[in-house]
PDB file of C-alpha atoms in Angstrom:
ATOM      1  CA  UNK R 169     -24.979 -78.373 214.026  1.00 78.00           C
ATOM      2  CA  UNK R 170     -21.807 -78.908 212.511  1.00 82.00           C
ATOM      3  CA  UNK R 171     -20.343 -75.223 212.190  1.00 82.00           C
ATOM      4  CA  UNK R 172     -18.955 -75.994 208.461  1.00 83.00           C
ATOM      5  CA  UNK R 173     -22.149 -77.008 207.182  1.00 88.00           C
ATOM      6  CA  UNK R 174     -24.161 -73.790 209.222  1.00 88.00           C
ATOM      7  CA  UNK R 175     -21.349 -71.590 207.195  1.00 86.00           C
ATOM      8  CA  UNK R 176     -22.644 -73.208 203.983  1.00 88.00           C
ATOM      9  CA  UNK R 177     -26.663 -73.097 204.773  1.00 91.00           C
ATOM     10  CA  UNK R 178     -26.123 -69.970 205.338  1.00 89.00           C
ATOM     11  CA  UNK R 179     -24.351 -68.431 202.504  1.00 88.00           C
ATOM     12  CA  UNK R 180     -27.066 -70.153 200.322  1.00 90.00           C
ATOM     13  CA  UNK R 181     -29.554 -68.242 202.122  1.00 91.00           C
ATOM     14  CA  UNK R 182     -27.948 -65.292 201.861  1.00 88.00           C
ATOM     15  CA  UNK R 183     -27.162 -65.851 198.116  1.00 86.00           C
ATOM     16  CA  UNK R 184     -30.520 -66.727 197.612  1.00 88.00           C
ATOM     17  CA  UNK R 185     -32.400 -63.504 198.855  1.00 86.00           C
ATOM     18  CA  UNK R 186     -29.830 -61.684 197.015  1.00 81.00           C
ATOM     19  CA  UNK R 187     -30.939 -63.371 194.050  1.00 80.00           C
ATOM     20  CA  UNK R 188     -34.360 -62.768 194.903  1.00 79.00           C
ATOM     21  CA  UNK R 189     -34.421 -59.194 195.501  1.00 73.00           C
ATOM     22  CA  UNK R 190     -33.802 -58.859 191.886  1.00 70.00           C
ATOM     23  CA  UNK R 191     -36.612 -61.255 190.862  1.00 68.00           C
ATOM     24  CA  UNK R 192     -40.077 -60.383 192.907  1.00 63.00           C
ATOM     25  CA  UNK R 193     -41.105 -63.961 191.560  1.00 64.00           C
ATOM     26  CA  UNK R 194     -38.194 -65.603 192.219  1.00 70.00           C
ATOM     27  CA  UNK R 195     -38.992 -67.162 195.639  1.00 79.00           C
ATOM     28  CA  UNK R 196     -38.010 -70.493 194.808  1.00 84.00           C
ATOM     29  CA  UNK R 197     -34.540 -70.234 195.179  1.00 88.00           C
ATOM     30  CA  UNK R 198     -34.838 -69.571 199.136  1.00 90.00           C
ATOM     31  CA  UNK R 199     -37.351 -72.286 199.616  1.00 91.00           C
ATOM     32  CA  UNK R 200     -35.166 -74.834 197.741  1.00 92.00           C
ATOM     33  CA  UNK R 201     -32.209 -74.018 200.292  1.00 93.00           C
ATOM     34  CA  UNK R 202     -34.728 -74.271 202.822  1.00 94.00           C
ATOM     35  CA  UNK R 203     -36.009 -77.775 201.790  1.00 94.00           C
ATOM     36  CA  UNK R 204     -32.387 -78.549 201.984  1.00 94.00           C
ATOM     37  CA  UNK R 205     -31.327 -77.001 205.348  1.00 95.00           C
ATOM     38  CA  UNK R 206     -34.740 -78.865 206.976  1.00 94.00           C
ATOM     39  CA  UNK R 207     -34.016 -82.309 205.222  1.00 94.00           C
ATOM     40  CA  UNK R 208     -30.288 -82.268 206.294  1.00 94.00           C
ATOM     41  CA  UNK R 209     -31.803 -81.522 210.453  1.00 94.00           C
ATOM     42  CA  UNK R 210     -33.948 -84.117 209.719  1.00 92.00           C
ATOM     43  CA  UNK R 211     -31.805 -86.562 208.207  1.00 93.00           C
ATOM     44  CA  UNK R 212     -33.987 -87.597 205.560  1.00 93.00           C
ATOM     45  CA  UNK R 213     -36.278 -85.893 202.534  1.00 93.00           C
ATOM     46  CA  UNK R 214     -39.916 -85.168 203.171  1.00 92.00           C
ATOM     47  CA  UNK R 215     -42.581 -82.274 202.071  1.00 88.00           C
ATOM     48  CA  UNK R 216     -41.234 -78.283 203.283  1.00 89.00           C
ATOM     49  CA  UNK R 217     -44.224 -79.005 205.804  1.00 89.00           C
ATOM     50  CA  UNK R 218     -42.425 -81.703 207.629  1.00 92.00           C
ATOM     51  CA  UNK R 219     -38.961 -79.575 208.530  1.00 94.00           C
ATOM     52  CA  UNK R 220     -41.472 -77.012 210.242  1.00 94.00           C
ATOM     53  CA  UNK R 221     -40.256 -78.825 213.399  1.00 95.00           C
ATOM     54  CA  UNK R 222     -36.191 -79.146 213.447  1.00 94.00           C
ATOM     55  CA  UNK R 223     -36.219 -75.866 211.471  1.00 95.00           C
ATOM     56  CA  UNK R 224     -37.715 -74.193 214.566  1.00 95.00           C
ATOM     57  CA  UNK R 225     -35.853 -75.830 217.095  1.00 94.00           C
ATOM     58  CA  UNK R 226     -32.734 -73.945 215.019  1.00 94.00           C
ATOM     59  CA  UNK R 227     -34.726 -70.600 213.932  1.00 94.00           C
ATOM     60  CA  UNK R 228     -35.485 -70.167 217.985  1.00 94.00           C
ATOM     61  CA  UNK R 229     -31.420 -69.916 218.377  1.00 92.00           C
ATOM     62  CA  UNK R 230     -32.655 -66.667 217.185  1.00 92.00           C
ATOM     63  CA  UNK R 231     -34.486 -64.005 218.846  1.00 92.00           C
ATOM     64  CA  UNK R 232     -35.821 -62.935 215.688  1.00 93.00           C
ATOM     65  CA  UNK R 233     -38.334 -66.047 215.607  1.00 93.00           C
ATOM     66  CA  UNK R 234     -40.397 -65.831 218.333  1.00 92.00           C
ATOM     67  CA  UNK R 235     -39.106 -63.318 221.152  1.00 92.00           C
ATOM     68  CA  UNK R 236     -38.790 -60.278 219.052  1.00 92.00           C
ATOM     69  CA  UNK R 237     -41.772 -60.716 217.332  1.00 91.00           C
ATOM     70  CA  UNK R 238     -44.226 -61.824 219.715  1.00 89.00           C
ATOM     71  CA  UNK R 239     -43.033 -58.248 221.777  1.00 89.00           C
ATOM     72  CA  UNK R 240     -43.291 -56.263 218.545  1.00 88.00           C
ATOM     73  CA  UNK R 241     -45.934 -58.209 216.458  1.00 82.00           C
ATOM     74  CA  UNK R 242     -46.772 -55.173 214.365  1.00 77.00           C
ATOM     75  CA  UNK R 243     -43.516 -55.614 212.771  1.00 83.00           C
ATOM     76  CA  UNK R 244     -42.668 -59.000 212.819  1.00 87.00           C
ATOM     77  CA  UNK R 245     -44.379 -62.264 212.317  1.00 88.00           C
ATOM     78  CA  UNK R 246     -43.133 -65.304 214.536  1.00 91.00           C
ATOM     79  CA  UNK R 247     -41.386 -68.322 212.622  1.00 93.00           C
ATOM     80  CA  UNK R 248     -44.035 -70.609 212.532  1.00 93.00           C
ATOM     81  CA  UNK R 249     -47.033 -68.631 211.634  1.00 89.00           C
ATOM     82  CA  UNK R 250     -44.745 -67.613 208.956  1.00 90.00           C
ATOM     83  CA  UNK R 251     -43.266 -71.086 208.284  1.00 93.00           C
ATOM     84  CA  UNK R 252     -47.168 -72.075 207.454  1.00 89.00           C
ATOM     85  CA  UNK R 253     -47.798 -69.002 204.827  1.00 85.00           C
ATOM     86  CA  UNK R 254     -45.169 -69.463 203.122  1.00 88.00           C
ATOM     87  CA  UNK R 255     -45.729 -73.699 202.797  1.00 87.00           C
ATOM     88  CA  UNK R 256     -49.545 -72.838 202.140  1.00 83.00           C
ATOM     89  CA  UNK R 257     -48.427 -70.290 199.161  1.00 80.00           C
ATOM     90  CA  UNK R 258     -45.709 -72.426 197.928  1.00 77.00           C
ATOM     91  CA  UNK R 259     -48.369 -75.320 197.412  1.00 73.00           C
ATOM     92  CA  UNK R 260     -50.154 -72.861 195.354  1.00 68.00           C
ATOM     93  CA  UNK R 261     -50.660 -73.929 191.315  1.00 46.00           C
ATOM     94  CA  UNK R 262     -49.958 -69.790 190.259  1.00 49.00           C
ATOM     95  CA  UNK R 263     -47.421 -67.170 191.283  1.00 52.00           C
ATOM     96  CA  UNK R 264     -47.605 -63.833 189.578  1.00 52.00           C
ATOM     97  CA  UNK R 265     -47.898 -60.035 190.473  1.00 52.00           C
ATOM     98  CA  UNK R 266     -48.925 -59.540 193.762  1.00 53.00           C
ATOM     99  CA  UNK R 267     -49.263 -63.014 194.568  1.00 60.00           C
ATOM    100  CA  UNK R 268     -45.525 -63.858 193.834  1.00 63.00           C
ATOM    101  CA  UNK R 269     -44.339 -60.455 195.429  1.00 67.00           C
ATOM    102  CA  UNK R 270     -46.599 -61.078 199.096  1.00 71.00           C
ATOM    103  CA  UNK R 271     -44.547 -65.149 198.854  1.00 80.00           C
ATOM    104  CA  UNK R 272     -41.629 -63.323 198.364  1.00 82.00           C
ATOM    105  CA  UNK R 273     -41.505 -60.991 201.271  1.00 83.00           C
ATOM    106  CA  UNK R 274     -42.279 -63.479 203.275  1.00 85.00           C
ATOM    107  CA  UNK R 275     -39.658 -65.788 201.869  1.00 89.00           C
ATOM    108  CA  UNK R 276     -37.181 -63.143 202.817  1.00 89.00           C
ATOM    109  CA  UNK R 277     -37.928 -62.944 206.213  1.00 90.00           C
ATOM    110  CA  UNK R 278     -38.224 -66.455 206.811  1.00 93.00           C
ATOM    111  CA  UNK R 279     -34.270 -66.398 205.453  1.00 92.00           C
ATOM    112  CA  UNK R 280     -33.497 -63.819 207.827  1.00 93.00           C
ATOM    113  CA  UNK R 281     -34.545 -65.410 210.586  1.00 94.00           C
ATOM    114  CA  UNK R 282     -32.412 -68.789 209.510  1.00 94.00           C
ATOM    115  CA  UNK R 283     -29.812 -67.243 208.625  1.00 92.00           C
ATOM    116  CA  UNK R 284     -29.607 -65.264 212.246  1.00 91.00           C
ATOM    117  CA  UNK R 285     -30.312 -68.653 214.024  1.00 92.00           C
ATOM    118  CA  UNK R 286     -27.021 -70.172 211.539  1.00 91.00           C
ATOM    119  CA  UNK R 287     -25.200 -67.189 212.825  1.00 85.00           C
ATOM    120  CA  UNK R 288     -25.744 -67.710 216.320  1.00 80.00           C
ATOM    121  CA  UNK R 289     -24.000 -71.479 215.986  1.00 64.00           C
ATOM    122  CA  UNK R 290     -21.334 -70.365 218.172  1.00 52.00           C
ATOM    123  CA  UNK R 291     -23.658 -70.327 220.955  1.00 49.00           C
ATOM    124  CA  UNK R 292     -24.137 -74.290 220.686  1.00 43.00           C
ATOM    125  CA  UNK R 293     -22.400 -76.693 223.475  1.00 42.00           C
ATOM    126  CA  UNK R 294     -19.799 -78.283 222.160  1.00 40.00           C
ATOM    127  CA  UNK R 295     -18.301 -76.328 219.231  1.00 37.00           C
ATOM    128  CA  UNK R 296     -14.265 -75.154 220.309  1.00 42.00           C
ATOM    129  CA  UNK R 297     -13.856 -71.572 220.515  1.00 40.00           C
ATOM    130  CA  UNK R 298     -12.062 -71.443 217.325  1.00 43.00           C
ATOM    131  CA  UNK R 299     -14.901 -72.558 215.036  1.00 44.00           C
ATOM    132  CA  UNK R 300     -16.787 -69.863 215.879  1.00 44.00           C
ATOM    133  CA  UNK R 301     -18.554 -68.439 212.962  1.00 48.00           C
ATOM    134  CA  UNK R 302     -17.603 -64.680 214.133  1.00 67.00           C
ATOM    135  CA  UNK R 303     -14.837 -64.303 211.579  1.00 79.00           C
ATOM    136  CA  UNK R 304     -14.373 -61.774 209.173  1.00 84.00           C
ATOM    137  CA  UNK R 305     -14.644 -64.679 206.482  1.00 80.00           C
ATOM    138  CA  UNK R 306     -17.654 -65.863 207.566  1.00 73.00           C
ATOM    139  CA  UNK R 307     -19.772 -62.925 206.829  1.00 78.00           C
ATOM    140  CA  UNK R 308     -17.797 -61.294 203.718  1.00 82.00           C
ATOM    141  CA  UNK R 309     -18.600 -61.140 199.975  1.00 82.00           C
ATOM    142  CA  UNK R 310     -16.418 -62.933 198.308  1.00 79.00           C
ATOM    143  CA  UNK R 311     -15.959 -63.263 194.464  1.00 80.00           C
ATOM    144  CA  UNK R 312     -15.766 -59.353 194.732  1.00 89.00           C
ATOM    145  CA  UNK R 313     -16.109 -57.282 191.656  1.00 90.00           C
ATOM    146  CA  UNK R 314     -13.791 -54.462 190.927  1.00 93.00           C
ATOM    147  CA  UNK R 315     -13.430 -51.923 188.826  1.00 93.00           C
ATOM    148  CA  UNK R 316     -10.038 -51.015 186.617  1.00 93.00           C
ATOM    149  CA  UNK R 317      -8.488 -48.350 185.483  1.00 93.00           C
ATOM    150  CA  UNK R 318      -8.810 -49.238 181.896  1.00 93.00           C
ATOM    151  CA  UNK R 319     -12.669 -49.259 182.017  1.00 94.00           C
ATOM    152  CA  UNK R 320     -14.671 -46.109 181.031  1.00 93.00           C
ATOM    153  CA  UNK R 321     -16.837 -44.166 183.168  1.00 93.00           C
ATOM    154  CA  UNK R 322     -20.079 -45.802 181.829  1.00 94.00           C
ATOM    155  CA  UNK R 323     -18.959 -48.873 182.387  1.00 94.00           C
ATOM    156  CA  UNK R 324     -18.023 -48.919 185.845  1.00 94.00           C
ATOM    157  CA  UNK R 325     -21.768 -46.606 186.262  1.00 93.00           C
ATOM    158  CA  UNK R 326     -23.079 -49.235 184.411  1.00 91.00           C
ATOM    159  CA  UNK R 327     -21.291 -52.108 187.232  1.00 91.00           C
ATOM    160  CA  UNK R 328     -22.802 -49.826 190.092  1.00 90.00           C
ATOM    161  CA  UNK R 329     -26.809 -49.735 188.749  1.00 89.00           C
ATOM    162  CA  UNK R 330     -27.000 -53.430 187.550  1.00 79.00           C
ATOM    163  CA  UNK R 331     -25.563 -54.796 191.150  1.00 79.00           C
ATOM    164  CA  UNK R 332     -26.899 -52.112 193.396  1.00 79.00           C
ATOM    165  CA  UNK R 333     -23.039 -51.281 194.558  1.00 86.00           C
ATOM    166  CA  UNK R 334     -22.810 -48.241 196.013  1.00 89.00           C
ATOM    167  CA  UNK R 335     -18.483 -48.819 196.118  1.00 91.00           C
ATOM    168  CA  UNK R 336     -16.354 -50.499 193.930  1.00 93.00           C
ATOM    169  CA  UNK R 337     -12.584 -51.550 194.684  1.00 93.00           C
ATOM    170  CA  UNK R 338     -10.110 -50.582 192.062  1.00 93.00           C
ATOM    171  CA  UNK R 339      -6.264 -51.193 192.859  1.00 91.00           C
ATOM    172  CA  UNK R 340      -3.536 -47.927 191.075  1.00 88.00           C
ATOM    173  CA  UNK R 341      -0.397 -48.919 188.930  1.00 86.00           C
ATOM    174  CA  UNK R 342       1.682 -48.942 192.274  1.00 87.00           C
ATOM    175  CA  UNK R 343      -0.705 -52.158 193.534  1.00 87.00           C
ATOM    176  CA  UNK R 344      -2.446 -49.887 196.248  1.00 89.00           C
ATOM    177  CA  UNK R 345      -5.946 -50.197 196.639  1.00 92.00           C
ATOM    178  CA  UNK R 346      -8.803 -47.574 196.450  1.00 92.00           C
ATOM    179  CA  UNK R 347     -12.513 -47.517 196.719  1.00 91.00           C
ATOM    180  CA  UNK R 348     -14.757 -45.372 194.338  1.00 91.00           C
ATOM    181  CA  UNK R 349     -18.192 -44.838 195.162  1.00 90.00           C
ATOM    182  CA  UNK R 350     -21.107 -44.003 193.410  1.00 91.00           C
ATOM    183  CA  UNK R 351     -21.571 -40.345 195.134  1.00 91.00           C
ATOM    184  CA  UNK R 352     -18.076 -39.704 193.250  1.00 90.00           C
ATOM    185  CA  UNK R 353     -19.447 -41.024 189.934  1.00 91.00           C
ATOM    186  CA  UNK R 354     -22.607 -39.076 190.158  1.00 91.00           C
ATOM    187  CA  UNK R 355     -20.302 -35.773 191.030  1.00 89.00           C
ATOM    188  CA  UNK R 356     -18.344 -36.457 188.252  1.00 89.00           C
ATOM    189  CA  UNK R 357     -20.986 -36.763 185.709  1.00 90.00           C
ATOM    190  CA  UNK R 358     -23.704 -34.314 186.514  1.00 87.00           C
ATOM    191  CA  UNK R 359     -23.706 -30.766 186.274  1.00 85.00           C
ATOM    192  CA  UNK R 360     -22.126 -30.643 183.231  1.00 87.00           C
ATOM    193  CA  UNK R 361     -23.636 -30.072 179.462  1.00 90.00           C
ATOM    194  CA  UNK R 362     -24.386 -33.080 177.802  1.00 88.00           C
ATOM    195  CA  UNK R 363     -21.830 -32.868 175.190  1.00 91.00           C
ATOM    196  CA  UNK R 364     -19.363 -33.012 178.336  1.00 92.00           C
ATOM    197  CA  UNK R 365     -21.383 -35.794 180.140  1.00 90.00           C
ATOM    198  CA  UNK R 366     -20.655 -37.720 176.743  1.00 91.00           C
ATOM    199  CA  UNK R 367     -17.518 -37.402 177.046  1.00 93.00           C
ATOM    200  CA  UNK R 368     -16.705 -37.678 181.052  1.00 92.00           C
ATOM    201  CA  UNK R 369     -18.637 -41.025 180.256  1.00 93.00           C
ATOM    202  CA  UNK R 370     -16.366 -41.905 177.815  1.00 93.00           C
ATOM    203  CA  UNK R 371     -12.643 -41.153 179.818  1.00 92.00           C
ATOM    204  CA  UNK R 372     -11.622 -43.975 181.622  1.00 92.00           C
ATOM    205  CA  UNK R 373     -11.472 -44.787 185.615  1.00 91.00           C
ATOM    206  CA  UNK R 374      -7.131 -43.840 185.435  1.00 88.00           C
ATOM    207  CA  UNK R 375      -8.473 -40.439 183.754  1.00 84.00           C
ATOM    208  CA  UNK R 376     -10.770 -39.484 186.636  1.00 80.00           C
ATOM    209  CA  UNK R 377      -8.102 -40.589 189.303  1.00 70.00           C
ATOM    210  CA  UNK R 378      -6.297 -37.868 187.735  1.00 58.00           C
ATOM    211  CA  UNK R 379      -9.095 -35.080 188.583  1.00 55.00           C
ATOM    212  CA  UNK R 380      -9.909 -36.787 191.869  1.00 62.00           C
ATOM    213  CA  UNK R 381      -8.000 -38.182 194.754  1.00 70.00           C
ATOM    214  CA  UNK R 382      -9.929 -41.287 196.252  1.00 77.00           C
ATOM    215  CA  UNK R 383     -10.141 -42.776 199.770  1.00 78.00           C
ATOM    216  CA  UNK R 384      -7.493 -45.607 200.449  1.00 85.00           C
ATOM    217  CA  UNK R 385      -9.248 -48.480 201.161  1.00 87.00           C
ATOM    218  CA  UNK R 386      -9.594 -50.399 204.266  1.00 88.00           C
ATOM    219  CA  UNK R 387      -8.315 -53.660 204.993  1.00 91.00           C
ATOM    220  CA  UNK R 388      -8.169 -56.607 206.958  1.00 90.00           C
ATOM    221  CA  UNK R 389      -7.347 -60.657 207.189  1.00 90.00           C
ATOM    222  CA  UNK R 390     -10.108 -62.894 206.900  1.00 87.00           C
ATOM    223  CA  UNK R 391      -9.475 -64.528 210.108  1.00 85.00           C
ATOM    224  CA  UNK R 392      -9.730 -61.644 212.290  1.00 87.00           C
ATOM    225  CA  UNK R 393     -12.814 -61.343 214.429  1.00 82.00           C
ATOM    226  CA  UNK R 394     -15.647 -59.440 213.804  1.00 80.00           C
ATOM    227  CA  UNK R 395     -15.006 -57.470 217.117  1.00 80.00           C
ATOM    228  CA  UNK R 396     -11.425 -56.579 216.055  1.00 81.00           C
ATOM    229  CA  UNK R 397     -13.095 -54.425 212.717  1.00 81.00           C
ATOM    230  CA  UNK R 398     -16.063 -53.231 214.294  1.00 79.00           C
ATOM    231  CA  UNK R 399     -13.707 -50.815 216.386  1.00 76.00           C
ATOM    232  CA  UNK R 400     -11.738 -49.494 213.444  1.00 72.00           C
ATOM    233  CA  UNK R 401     -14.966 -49.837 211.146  1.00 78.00           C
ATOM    234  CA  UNK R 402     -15.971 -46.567 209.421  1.00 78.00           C
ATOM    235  CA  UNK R 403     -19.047 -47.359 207.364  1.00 76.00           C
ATOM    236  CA  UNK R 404     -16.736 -48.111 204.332  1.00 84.00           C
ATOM    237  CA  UNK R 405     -16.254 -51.499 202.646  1.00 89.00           C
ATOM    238  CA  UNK R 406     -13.469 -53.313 203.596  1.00 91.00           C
ATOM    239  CA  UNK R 407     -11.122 -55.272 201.618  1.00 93.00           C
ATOM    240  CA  UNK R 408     -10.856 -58.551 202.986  1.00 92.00           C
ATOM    241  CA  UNK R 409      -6.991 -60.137 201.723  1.00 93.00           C
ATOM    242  CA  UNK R 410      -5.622 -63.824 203.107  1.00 89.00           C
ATOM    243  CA  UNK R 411      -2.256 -62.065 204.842  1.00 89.00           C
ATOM    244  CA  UNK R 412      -1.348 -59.257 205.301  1.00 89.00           C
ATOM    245  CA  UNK R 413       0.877 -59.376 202.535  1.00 88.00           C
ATOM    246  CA  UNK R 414      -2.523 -58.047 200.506  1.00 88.00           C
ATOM    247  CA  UNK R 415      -1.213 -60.122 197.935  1.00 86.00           C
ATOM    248  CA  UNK R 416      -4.683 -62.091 197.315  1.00 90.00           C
ATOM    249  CA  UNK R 417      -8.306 -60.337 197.958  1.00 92.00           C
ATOM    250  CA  UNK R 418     -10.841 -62.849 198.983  1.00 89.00           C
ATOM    251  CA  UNK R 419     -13.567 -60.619 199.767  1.00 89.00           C
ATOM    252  CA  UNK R 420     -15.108 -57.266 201.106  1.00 90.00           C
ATOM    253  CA  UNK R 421     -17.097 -56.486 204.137  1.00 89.00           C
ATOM    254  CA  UNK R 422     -19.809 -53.838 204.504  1.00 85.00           C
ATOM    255  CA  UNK R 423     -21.789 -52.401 207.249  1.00 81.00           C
ATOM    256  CA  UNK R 424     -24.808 -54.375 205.203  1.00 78.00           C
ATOM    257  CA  UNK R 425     -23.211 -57.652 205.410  1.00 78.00           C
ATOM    258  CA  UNK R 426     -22.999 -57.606 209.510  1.00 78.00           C
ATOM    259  CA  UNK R 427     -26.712 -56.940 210.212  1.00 75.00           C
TER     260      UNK R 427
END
């Protein structure tokens, strides 16, 4: 598979659980990438039933579709016995409440197991060295959200709750960059009375980097490898840039985002 178009299926998997973990009932988004990932193997468009077969031959670049499972069964359910729930319960004419939630587990785990095979691309004959998918860029967020210094507290508490982030970026008047994290948000907010949780709420991010001196963040260029920041990795984000100028940020990279 071409290693371009593996880079693409499987951002739109990823994007699409994403989207789905804030939606129990909406499924449909992975299944829709999924039609598309199993009509492009097959080079032509037929019913989600009818990828089962090229889908598999690329889900068992995995270990997570059958080997893994089949050893540990109480945890994991093979590809295709899952491939055949989740077609039968797509078919379906209602999804709510429980119904919608059981599709969408399984949804999600049919995703991760694509999404592992589309990661393990490098492994295919044929594909130079260099277009291996085990770049920094390949696996980072990008469109990253940040926080300023001009925004009040709530706000960027408000930024952390509605995305589930537990750090935000935020770069000082000298151009440096920082990351703030919600353990120093909740520390700054709580134990106070609420007359003074109104108004720490209130300041703004440059007031609290006066009370508090943050963690620089970490950095790297988007075409290292993976192996290069996994030795200097310390469990915080890192900010992803184009050089290392750090003139442009094109994305961060968590501990989440390489599992």
């Amino acid at each position: 598979m071409d290693p371009n178009a593996a880079k693409q299926f499987r951002d739109q998997l990823r994007e699409a659980r994403e989207y789905t973990l804030k939606d129990a009932e909406a499924f449909d988004g992975i299944i829709h990438v999924i039609e598309r990932l199993g009509s492009f193997l097959l080079g032509r468009v037929e019913s989600l039933f009818l990828y089962h077969d090229p889908l598999k031959v690329l889900a068992d670049r995995s270990a997570l579709s059958a080997q893994i499972p089949n050893s540990q069964r109480n945890f994991h359910t093979p590809f295709t016995p899952l491939y055949k729930m989740v077609s039968r319960a797509r078919n379906d004419a209602m999804h709510m409440g429980a119904s919608a939630r059981h599709l969408t587990t399984h949804a999600i785990e049919l995703a991760l197991i694509l999404e592992d095979a589309l990661n393990m691309n490098q492994e295919i004959p044929n594909i130079n060295a260099n277009e291996s998918l085990m770049c920094i860029s390949d696996f980072m967020v990008r469109e990253v959200m940040v926080a300023h210094l001009w925004e009040p507290v709530s706000f960027i508490r408000q930024k952390m709750l509605t995305n589930s982030f537990s750090f935000l970026p935020f770069q000082n008047n000298e151009g440096s960059w920082f990351i703030i994290s919600d353990f120093e948000i909740a520390q700054f907010l709580q134990g106070h009375s609420q007359g003074e949780r109104k108004r720490r709420l209130a300041k703004t991010l440059a007031d609290v980097k006066v009370e508090n001196s943050f963690e620089a963040a970490g950095w790297a260029v988007g075409n290292e490898s993976i192996e290069s920041i996994l030795e200097k990795f310390n469990g915080k984000p890192v900010l992803v840039f184009a050089d290392e100028s750090k003139s442009q940020l094109i994305g961060i990279l968590t501990a989440f985002d390489l599992l």
